[in-house]
Amino acid sequence: MVVGDIATGTEVLVIGAGPGGYVAAIRAAQLGLDTTLVEKDAYGGVCLNRGCIPSKALVTGADTAHEAATAEEMGVHADPAVDLAAMQSWKDGVVDHLTSGVEKLCKANGVNLVEGTAEFVNEGTVRVAHSGEGQGSETVEYDHAIVATGSQPIEIPGFPFDEERVLSSTDALALEAVPDSLVVVGAGYIGMELSTVYAKLGTDVTVVELLDSAMPAYEDDIARTVRTRAEELGVEFHFGEGANDWEPRGDGVRVRTETDDGTESTYDADRVLIAVGRRPVTDTVGLENLGLEPDENGFLPTDEHGETSVDDVYAVGDVAGEPMLAHKASAEGEVVAEYIAGEPAAMDFQSIPAAVFTDPEVGTVGMTEAEAREAGFDPVVGEMPMRASGRALTLGETDGFARVVADGETGFLLGAQIVAPEASELIAEVGLAVEMGATLEDVAATVHTHPTLSEAVAEAAKNADDAAIHTLNR
Ligand code: FAD
């Protein structure tokens, strides 16, 4: 049925229901603003449907299988059979639970939900083409608009995604059978998480990376620890090689790569996963009708309140810039909603943590030692290797370290880098410390439960002050 074009008005219009958009919409509605949220695909965005949640579900599934298969030293003998289709339906159940929860929360908070694709017509007006064929459209007039359209995987020349042999991260999260072999192009965090998952499920994984290390955005010792463990799991790395193209090889692929000096190599596998990064979605929302232009990296520049160069148009989440992480998107969503409601909210990027769910995990927050030096501090650094942690030994996972960075003059915590089991959780303590302006002494004097991994954070803080008990001081 064609509904026709009806006009509605709203105080706050949010485009995109990922962790940036739905959080902004709920907060705006909580603060009494009449709020409309438009989503063209699925509530929860990439994070809940094709990103954080499905990938972490598969990380858990792969870890469970791998731990069961490798626990002989602990006296556990098992030979688990992996049914990836069953793992996928468990994962889908987790995703459905969360996405329907988002929809219910929006409704319960009084957010008007519109399913369709939004496009700016001019300042103050958006046209929404309703989802589903022949469903018509509506015009929404807004006082404030929040662009939360997120990002999508980057394709590279020679490798258009086909969902069968040339996979995006979305496709790799939905495989129904474990491939015998997989070439992964790109050793960033998404490439490394998925390489680890499939290596643990029994796939022969070959990683091809243009730069000279895995996780090139991280410090050398972090990247080295993750790479070494991945190699132990059977992942084969080829650095300094660019993927040129591929050709069918039986039911699989033959991937051709080339180094800077023109040396060519080929790798055969069942499938190839392209994980070279993500690009902000700015081209399908009619920004040109507002005169709003992305910067040279494709992001929409914003001020500390999330406002773009166009009055009353805000941007949050992946579309608004790095770091492209769900919790950064949500934090921005809350700030923008509160600012629109007249509250004195502003973004503070100093203590936004990041986590990578490899084996071991990586958690970082704030500054590295080099960044602290560059920012004019004279930093002190303290470290605790996980092999000295009683809890890490009882888990059988001793790779990695906890490191804290502080201002040498005042002792204020500036940042931390943790490579350890549960580093994604451990980093929260240091995030709070950085946010509150805590000192090394505050962290060191906080009595931590024994035996826990978190003791390593306190011990690293003591180490920075030459007062570590369980490791030799630097
Ligand atoms: P998105 O989640 O991308 O949502 C944008 C929404 O806008 C989409 O639902 C889209 O359909 C909708 N939309 C776009 N255009 C329109 C339009 N014109 N009209 C209506 N709707 C529109 N981050 C973490 O913090 N931790 C992790 O562990 C993590 N793991 C990840 C793993 C993978 C494999 C991937 C791909 C990403 C991962 N991320 C992770 C990143 C995280 O998913 C993103 O940072 C986050 O989803 C960004 O949220 P967002 O709200 O900006 O946009």
Coordinates of C-alpha atoms and ligand atoms in Angstrom, one line a residue:
M1 CA 0.0 0.0 0.0
V2 CA 1.3 3.4 -0.8
V3 CA 0.9 5.6 2.2
G4 CA 1.7 8.9 0.5
D5 CA 3.8 11.7 1.8
I6 CA 2.6 13.1 5.2
A7 CA 4.5 15.8 7.1
T8 CA 5.3 15.5 10.8
G9 CA 7.4 17.7 13.2
T10 CA 9.9 16.8 15.9
E11 CA 12.2 18.6 18.2
V12 CA 15.1 16.1 17.8
L13 CA 15.5 13.9 14.7
V14 CA 18.1 11.2 15.0
I15 CA 19.3 9.4 11.8
G16 CA 20.6 5.9 12.5
A17 CA 19.9 3.6 15.5
G18 CA 23.4 2.3 16.3
P19 CA 24.9 2.9 19.7
G20 CA 25.4 6.6 18.9
G21 CA 21.9 7.2 17.6
Y22 CA 19.7 5.1 19.8
V23 CA 21.5 6.4 23.0
A24 CA 21.1 10.0 21.8
A25 CA 17.4 9.4 21.1
I26 CA 16.7 7.8 24.5
R27 CA 18.6 10.5 26.4
A28 CA 16.9 13.3 24.5
A29 CA 13.5 11.7 25.2
Q30 CA 14.4 11.3 28.9
L31 CA 15.1 15.0 29.0
G32 CA 11.7 15.8 27.8
L33 CA 12.4 16.5 24.1
D34 CA 10.1 15.3 21.4
T35 CA 12.4 12.8 19.6
T36 CA 12.2 10.8 16.4
L37 CA 14.6 8.1 15.5
V38 CA 14.9 6.9 11.9
E39 CA 16.6 3.5 11.1
K40 CA 16.8 1.9 7.7
D41 CA 18.0 -1.5 8.7
A42 CA 18.1 -2.9 12.2
Y43 CA 18.0 -1.4 15.7
G44 CA 21.4 -1.5 17.4
G45 CA 23.3 -0.6 14.1
V46 CA 26.6 -2.3 13.2
C47 CA 27.6 -2.9 16.8
L48 CA 24.7 -5.2 17.7
N49 CA 24.0 -6.7 14.3
R50 CA 27.4 -7.0 12.5
G51 CA 30.1 -5.8 14.9
C52 CA 30.9 -5.9 18.6
I53 CA 28.2 -8.3 19.8
P54 CA 28.3 -11.0 17.1
S55 CA 32.1 -10.9 17.0
K56 CA 32.4 -11.3 20.7
A57 CA 29.9 -14.2 20.7
L58 CA 32.1 -16.0 18.2
V59 CA 35.2 -15.1 20.2
T60 CA 33.5 -16.9 23.2
G61 CA 32.5 -19.9 21.1
A62 CA 36.0 -20.3 19.7
D63 CA 37.6 -19.8 23.1
T64 CA 35.4 -22.5 24.6
A65 CA 36.3 -25.0 21.9
H66 CA 39.9 -24.2 22.0
E67 CA 40.2 -24.3 25.8
A68 CA 38.5 -27.6 26.0
A69 CA 40.8 -29.0 23.3
T70 CA 44.0 -27.7 25.0
A71 CA 43.5 -28.4 28.7
E72 CA 45.5 -31.7 28.9
E73 CA 48.1 -30.1 31.2
M74 CA 45.3 -29.4 33.7
G75 CA 44.2 -33.0 33.4
V76 CA 41.2 -32.3 31.2
H77 CA 41.0 -34.5 28.1
A78 CA 38.4 -33.5 25.5
D79 CA 38.0 -33.5 21.7
P80 CA 35.2 -31.0 21.1
A81 CA 33.3 -31.1 17.9
V82 CA 32.4 -27.6 16.6
D83 CA 29.0 -27.1 15.0
L84 CA 29.4 -23.6 13.6
A85 CA 25.7 -23.4 12.4
A86 CA 24.6 -24.1 16.0
M87 CA 27.1 -21.5 17.3
Q88 CA 25.6 -19.0 14.8
S89 CA 22.1 -19.6 16.0
W90 CA 23.2 -19.1 19.6
K91 CA 24.9 -15.9 18.4
D92 CA 21.8 -14.8 16.5
G93 CA 19.7 -15.3 19.7
V94 CA 22.0 -13.0 21.6
V95 CA 21.8 -10.4 18.9
D96 CA 17.9 -10.7 18.7
H97 CA 17.7 -10.3 22.5
L98 CA 19.7 -7.1 22.4
T99 CA 18.2 -5.5 19.3
S100 CA 14.6 -6.1 20.5
G101 CA 15.7 -4.7 23.8
V102 CA 16.9 -1.5 22.1
E103 CA 13.5 -1.2 20.3
K104 CA 11.6 -1.7 23.6
L105 CA 13.8 0.8 25.5
C106 CA 13.3 3.5 22.8
K107 CA 9.5 3.0 22.9
A108 CA 9.4 2.9 26.7
N109 CA 11.2 6.2 26.8
G110 CA 8.8 7.7 24.4
V111 CA 11.0 7.9 21.3
N112 CA 9.0 7.9 18.0
L113 CA 10.4 5.2 15.8
V114 CA 10.4 5.4 12.0
E115 CA 11.6 2.6 9.8
G116 CA 13.1 4.0 6.6
T117 CA 16.0 5.8 4.9
A118 CA 16.4 9.5 5.9
E119 CA 17.7 12.2 3.5
F120 CA 18.1 15.9 4.2
V121 CA 16.0 18.0 1.8
N122 CA 17.1 21.3 3.2
E123 CA 18.0 22.8 6.6
G124 CA 15.1 21.8 8.9
T125 CA 13.6 19.1 6.7
V126 CA 14.3 15.4 6.2
R127 CA 12.5 13.0 3.8
V128 CA 12.1 9.5 5.0
A129 CA 11.5 6.7 2.4
H130 CA 9.8 4.0 4.4
S131 CA 11.4 0.6 4.5
G132 CA 9.7 -2.1 2.4
E133 CA 8.5 -1.8 -1.2
G134 CA 5.6 0.5 -1.9
Q135 CA 5.6 1.8 1.7
G136 CA 5.7 5.5 0.7
S137 CA 7.5 8.3 2.4
E138 CA 7.1 11.1 5.0
T139 CA 8.6 14.5 5.5
V140 CA 9.9 15.3 9.0
E141 CA 10.6 18.9 10.1
Y142 CA 13.1 19.1 12.9
D143 CA 14.6 21.7 15.3
H144 CA 17.8 19.7 15.8
A145 CA 19.1 16.8 13.8
I146 CA 21.7 14.2 14.9
V147 CA 23.5 12.3 12.1
A148 CA 24.5 8.9 13.4
T149 CA 24.8 7.0 10.2
G150 CA 27.9 5.0 11.2
S151 CA 30.4 3.3 8.9
Q152 CA 30.8 0.4 6.5
P153 CA 33.6 -1.9 5.5
I154 CA 36.1 -0.6 2.9
E155 CA 36.4 -2.6 -0.3
I156 CA 39.7 -2.6 -2.1
P157 CA 40.3 -2.8 -5.8
G158 CA 40.3 -6.3 -7.2
F159 CA 38.2 -7.7 -4.3
P160 CA 34.6 -6.7 -4.6
F161 CA 32.6 -8.4 -1.8
D162 CA 30.6 -11.3 -3.1
E163 CA 29.4 -12.8 0.3
E164 CA 30.7 -16.2 -0.8
R165 CA 34.4 -16.2 -1.5
V166 CA 35.4 -12.6 -1.0
L167 CA 34.1 -11.8 2.5
S168 CA 33.6 -8.6 4.5
S169 CA 33.6 -8.8 8.3
T170 CA 29.8 -9.0 8.1
D171 CA 30.0 -12.1 6.0
A172 CA 32.8 -13.6 8.1
L173 CA 30.6 -13.3 11.2
A174 CA 27.8 -15.4 9.5
L175 CA 29.7 -18.4 8.1
E176 CA 27.7 -21.6 8.7
A177 CA 30.7 -24.0 8.4
V178 CA 34.3 -23.6 9.5
P179 CA 36.4 -23.0 6.4
D180 CA 39.5 -25.2 6.0
S181 CA 41.6 -22.2 5.1
L182 CA 41.2 -18.5 5.0
V183 CA 43.3 -15.6 3.8
V184 CA 42.8 -12.4 5.8
V185 CA 43.8 -9.2 4.2
G186 CA 44.5 -6.6 7.0
A187 CA 46.0 -7.2 10.4
G188 CA 44.1 -4.4 12.2
Y189 CA 41.9 -5.2 15.2
I190 CA 39.0 -6.6 13.2
G191 CA 41.3 -8.8 11.1
M192 CA 43.2 -10.0 14.2
E193 CA 40.0 -10.8 16.2
L194 CA 38.5 -12.8 13.3
S195 CA 41.9 -14.5 12.5
T196 CA 42.0 -15.7 16.1
V197 CA 38.4 -16.9 16.1
Y198 CA 38.9 -19.0 13.0
A199 CA 42.4 -20.3 14.0
K200 CA 40.9 -21.5 17.2
L201 CA 38.0 -23.2 15.3
G202 CA 40.6 -25.1 13.2
T203 CA 41.0 -23.0 10.1
D204 CA 44.5 -22.5 8.5
V205 CA 44.7 -18.7 8.6
T206 CA 47.1 -16.7 6.5
V207 CA 47.3 -12.9 7.2
V208 CA 48.5 -10.5 4.5
E209 CA 49.3 -7.0 5.8
L210 CA 50.7 -4.1 3.8
L211 CA 52.5 -2.6 6.8
D212 CA 55.3 -4.3 8.7
S213 CA 53.4 -5.4 11.8
A214 CA 50.1 -6.8 13.1
M215 CA 47.9 -4.2 14.9
P216 CA 50.0 -1.3 13.5
A217 CA 48.1 1.3 15.5
Y218 CA 49.5 -0.1 18.7
E219 CA 52.9 0.0 20.4
D220 CA 55.5 -2.6 19.3
D221 CA 55.4 -4.8 22.4
I222 CA 51.6 -5.0 22.3
A223 CA 51.6 -5.9 18.6
R224 CA 54.4 -8.4 19.2
T225 CA 52.6 -10.2 22.0
V226 CA 49.4 -10.6 20.0
R227 CA 51.2 -11.7 16.9
T228 CA 53.4 -14.3 18.7
R229 CA 50.3 -15.8 20.3
A230 CA 48.5 -15.8 17.0
E231 CA 51.5 -17.6 15.5
E232 CA 51.3 -20.2 18.3
L233 CA 47.7 -20.7 17.2
G234 CA 48.9 -21.4 13.7
V235 CA 48.3 -18.1 12.0
E236 CA 50.8 -17.4 9.3
F237 CA 51.8 -13.7 8.7
H238 CA 53.1 -12.0 5.5
F239 CA 54.0 -8.4 6.2
G240 CA 54.8 -5.7 3.6
E241 CA 52.5 -7.3 1.0
G242 CA 49.6 -5.6 -0.7
A243 CA 46.7 -7.8 -2.0
N244 CA 46.4 -7.2 -5.8
D245 CA 43.5 -9.4 -6.9
W246 CA 42.2 -13.0 -6.8
E247 CA 41.1 -15.7 -9.1
P248 CA 38.9 -18.8 -8.6
R249 CA 40.8 -21.9 -7.6
G250 CA 38.4 -24.8 -7.5
D251 CA 35.7 -23.8 -5.0
G252 CA 38.2 -21.4 -3.4
V253 CA 40.4 -18.5 -4.1
R254 CA 44.0 -17.8 -5.2
V255 CA 45.0 -14.4 -3.8
R256 CA 47.9 -12.5 -5.5
T257 CA 50.0 -10.1 -3.5
E258 CA 52.9 -7.9 -4.2
T259 CA 55.6 -6.2 -2.1
D260 CA 57.0 -2.7 -2.6
D261 CA 59.9 -4.1 -4.7
G262 CA 57.5 -5.9 -7.0
T263 CA 57.9 -9.5 -5.6
E264 CA 54.7 -11.4 -6.2
S265 CA 53.2 -14.2 -4.1
T266 CA 50.0 -16.3 -4.3
Y267 CA 48.0 -17.8 -1.4
D268 CA 45.3 -20.4 -1.9
A269 CA 42.4 -20.7 0.5
D270 CA 38.7 -21.5 0.7
R271 CA 37.9 -17.8 1.1
V272 CA 39.4 -14.4 1.5
L273 CA 38.3 -11.9 4.2
I274 CA 39.0 -8.2 3.5
A275 CA 39.5 -6.4 6.8
V276 CA 41.3 -3.2 5.8
G277 CA 39.2 -0.7 7.8
R278 CA 35.8 1.1 7.7
R279 CA 34.6 4.3 6.1
P280 CA 32.1 6.7 7.5
V281 CA 28.6 6.7 5.8
T282 CA 28.1 10.3 4.5
D283 CA 27.1 9.8 0.9
T284 CA 23.5 8.6 1.2
V285 CA 22.0 11.1 3.6
G286 CA 21.7 14.3 1.5
L287 CA 24.4 16.2 3.4
E288 CA 25.0 18.2 0.2
N289 CA 21.5 19.7 0.6
L290 CA 22.7 21.3 3.8
G291 CA 26.1 22.4 2.4
L292 CA 27.7 20.0 5.0
E293 CA 31.0 18.5 3.7
P294 CA 33.0 15.7 5.2
D295 CA 36.7 16.3 5.9
E296 CA 39.6 14.7 3.9
N297 CA 39.1 11.4 5.8
G298 CA 35.4 11.3 5.1
F299 CA 34.3 12.3 8.7
L300 CA 31.9 15.1 9.7
P301 CA 34.0 17.5 11.9
T302 CA 32.2 18.5 15.1
D303 CA 32.9 20.7 18.1
E304 CA 33.0 19.5 21.7
H305 CA 29.2 19.5 21.8
G306 CA 29.0 17.4 18.7
E307 CA 27.7 20.3 16.5
T308 CA 28.8 20.3 12.9
S309 CA 29.5 23.5 10.8
V310 CA 25.7 23.7 10.1
D311 CA 23.7 25.1 13.0
D312 CA 21.5 22.6 14.8
V313 CA 23.0 19.7 12.9
Y314 CA 25.1 17.3 15.1
A315 CA 27.1 14.2 14.3
V316 CA 27.9 11.3 16.7
G317 CA 29.7 8.0 16.4
D318 CA 31.7 6.5 13.6
V319 CA 30.6 9.3 11.2
A320 CA 32.0 11.9 13.5
G321 CA 35.6 10.5 13.6
E322 CA 38.0 8.3 15.4
P323 CA 38.1 6.3 17.5
M324 CA 35.4 4.3 15.7
L325 CA 34.2 2.5 18.8
A326 CA 30.7 1.8 20.1
H327 CA 31.2 3.3 23.6
K328 CA 32.7 6.5 22.1
A329 CA 29.5 6.7 19.9
S330 CA 27.2 6.3 22.9
A331 CA 29.2 8.9 25.0
E332 CA 28.8 11.4 22.2
G333 CA 25.1 10.5 21.8
E334 CA 24.5 11.4 25.5
V335 CA 26.5 14.6 25.3
V336 CA 24.7 15.9 22.2
A337 CA 21.3 15.1 23.7
E338 CA 22.1 16.8 27.0
Y339 CA 23.6 19.8 25.2
I340 CA 20.5 20.2 23.0
A341 CA 18.4 20.0 26.2
G342 CA 20.4 23.0 27.6
E343 CA 22.7 21.1 29.9
P344 CA 26.4 22.0 30.1
A345 CA 27.6 18.8 28.4
A346 CA 30.8 18.5 26.4
M347 CA 33.0 15.6 25.1
D348 CA 36.2 14.7 26.9
F349 CA 38.3 12.3 24.7
Q350 CA 41.1 11.9 27.2
S351 CA 39.8 8.7 28.9
I352 CA 38.1 6.8 26.1
P353 CA 39.3 3.2 26.4
A354 CA 39.8 0.8 23.5
A355 CA 39.8 -3.0 23.6
V356 CA 40.8 -5.7 21.2
F357 CA 39.4 -9.2 21.9
T358 CA 42.4 -11.1 20.6
D359 CA 44.3 -13.7 22.7
P360 CA 45.5 -12.2 24.9
E361 CA 43.1 -9.2 24.9
V362 CA 44.4 -5.7 24.7
G363 CA 43.0 -2.7 26.6
T364 CA 44.3 0.8 26.4
V365 CA 43.3 4.2 27.7
G366 CA 44.8 7.7 27.6
M367 CA 48.4 8.3 26.6
T368 CA 51.3 6.0 25.8
E369 CA 54.7 6.9 27.2
A370 CA 55.7 8.4 23.8
E371 CA 52.4 10.4 23.6
A372 CA 52.9 11.7 27.1
R373 CA 56.4 12.8 26.2
E374 CA 55.1 14.5 23.0
A375 CA 52.5 16.3 25.1
G376 CA 55.2 17.8 27.2
F377 CA 55.1 15.5 30.3
D378 CA 58.2 13.9 31.8
P379 CA 56.4 10.5 32.2
V380 CA 57.1 7.7 34.7
V381 CA 56.1 4.2 33.7
G382 CA 55.4 1.1 35.7
E383 CA 54.9 -2.4 34.5
M384 CA 53.9 -5.8 35.8
P385 CA 54.4 -8.9 33.6
M386 CA 51.4 -11.3 33.6
R387 CA 53.7 -14.3 34.2
A388 CA 54.2 -12.9 37.7
S389 CA 50.4 -12.8 38.4
G390 CA 49.2 -15.7 40.5
R391 CA 45.7 -15.5 38.9
A392 CA 47.2 -15.5 35.3
L393 CA 49.1 -18.6 36.2
T394 CA 46.0 -20.3 37.5
L395 CA 44.2 -19.4 34.3
G396 CA 47.1 -20.8 32.3
E397 CA 47.3 -17.5 30.4
T398 CA 50.5 -15.7 31.2
D399 CA 51.3 -13.7 28.1
G400 CA 51.3 -9.9 28.3
F401 CA 51.7 -7.2 30.9
A402 CA 50.0 -4.3 32.6
R403 CA 51.6 -0.9 32.2
V404 CA 50.7 2.5 33.6
V405 CA 52.0 5.9 32.5
A406 CA 51.9 8.8 34.9
D407 CA 53.2 12.4 35.0
G408 CA 56.6 12.2 36.8
E409 CA 56.1 15.5 38.5
T410 CA 52.6 15.1 40.0
G411 CA 52.0 11.4 39.8
F412 CA 48.7 11.9 37.9
L413 CA 47.8 8.9 35.8
L414 CA 47.9 9.7 32.1
G415 CA 47.2 6.3 30.6
A416 CA 47.6 2.5 30.6
Q417 CA 48.2 -0.3 28.2
I418 CA 47.2 -3.8 29.3
V419 CA 47.8 -7.0 27.3
A420 CA 46.3 -9.8 29.4
P421 CA 43.3 -12.1 29.8
E422 CA 40.3 -9.8 30.4
A423 CA 42.3 -6.7 29.5
S424 CA 39.0 -5.3 28.2
E425 CA 37.6 -5.4 31.7
L426 CA 40.9 -4.4 33.5
I427 CA 41.2 -1.2 31.6
A428 CA 38.0 0.2 33.2
E429 CA 39.9 0.8 36.5
V430 CA 42.5 2.9 34.9
G431 CA 39.9 4.7 32.8
L432 CA 38.2 5.8 36.0
A433 CA 41.5 6.8 37.5
V434 CA 42.4 9.0 34.5
E435 CA 38.9 10.5 34.4
M436 CA 39.0 11.3 38.1
G437 CA 42.6 12.7 38.1
A438 CA 43.9 9.9 40.4
T439 CA 47.6 9.5 41.1
L440 CA 49.9 6.5 41.1
E441 CA 49.6 6.5 44.8
D442 CA 45.8 6.4 44.7
V443 CA 45.9 3.3 42.5
A444 CA 48.8 1.7 44.5
A445 CA 47.2 2.3 47.8
T446 CA 43.9 0.8 46.7
V447 CA 43.8 -2.7 48.1
H448 CA 43.0 -5.2 45.3
T449 CA 41.4 -8.6 45.8
H450 CA 43.7 -11.6 45.7
P451 CA 44.2 -13.5 43.5
T452 CA 42.9 -11.4 40.6
L453 CA 44.3 -10.1 37.4
S454 CA 43.5 -6.6 38.6
E455 CA 46.3 -6.8 41.2
A456 CA 48.7 -6.3 38.2
V457 CA 47.4 -2.8 37.8
A458 CA 48.2 -1.9 41.4
E459 CA 51.6 -3.6 41.1
A460 CA 52.4 -1.7 37.9
A461 CA 51.5 1.6 39.8
K462 CA 53.9 0.6 42.6
N463 CA 56.5 -0.4 40.1
A464 CA 56.4 3.2 38.6
D465 CA 57.3 4.3 42.2
D466 CA 60.1 1.7 42.7
A467 CA 57.8 0.0 45.3
A468 CA 56.7 -3.1 43.5
I469 CA 56.6 -6.2 45.8
H470 CA 56.1 -9.1 43.5
T471 CA 58.4 -8.0 40.6
L472 CA 61.8 -6.4 40.5
N473 CA 61.6 -2.7 40.2
R474 CA 62.8 -0.9 37.1
Ligands
FAD1 P1 26.5 2.2 13.4 O1 26.5 1.2 14.5 O2 27.2 2.0 12.2 O3 24.9 2.5 13.1 C1 24.5 3.4 12.1 C2 23.1 3.1 11.8 O4 22.6 4.1 10.9 C3 22.9 1.8 11.0 O5 22.0 0.9 11.7 C4 22.4 2.2 9.6 O6 21.5 1.2 9.1 C5 21.7 3.5 9.9 N1 21.7 4.4 8.8 C6 22.7 4.8 8.0 N2 22.2 5.7 7.1 C7 20.9 5.9 7.3 C8 19.9 6.7 6.7 N3 20.1 7.5 5.7 N4 18.6 6.6 7.3 C9 18.4 5.8 8.3 N5 19.3 5.0 8.9 C10 20.5 5.1 8.4 N6 33.4 -1.3 18.7 C11 33.6 -1.4 20.0 O7 33.6 -0.5 20.8 N7 34.0 -2.7 20.5 C12 34.1 -3.8 19.8 O8 34.4 -4.9 20.3 C13 33.8 -3.6 18.4 N8 33.9 -4.7 17.6 C14 33.6 -4.6 16.2 C15 33.7 -5.7 15.4 C16 33.4 -5.6 14.1 C17 33.5 -6.8 13.2 C18 33.0 -4.3 13.5 C19 32.6 -4.2 12.1 C20 32.9 -3.2 14.3 C21 33.2 -3.3 15.7 N9 33.2 -2.2 16.6 C22 33.5 -2.4 17.9 C23 32.8 -0.9 16.0 C24 31.4 -0.5 16.4 O9 30.5 -1.5 15.8 C25 31.1 0.9 15.8 O10 32.0 1.8 16.4 C26 29.7 1.3 16.2 O11 28.7 0.5 15.8 C27 29.4 2.8 15.7 O12 28.2 3.2 16.1 P2 27.3 4.3 15.3 O13 26.1 4.5 16.1 O14 28.2 5.4 15.0 O15 27.0 3.6 13.9

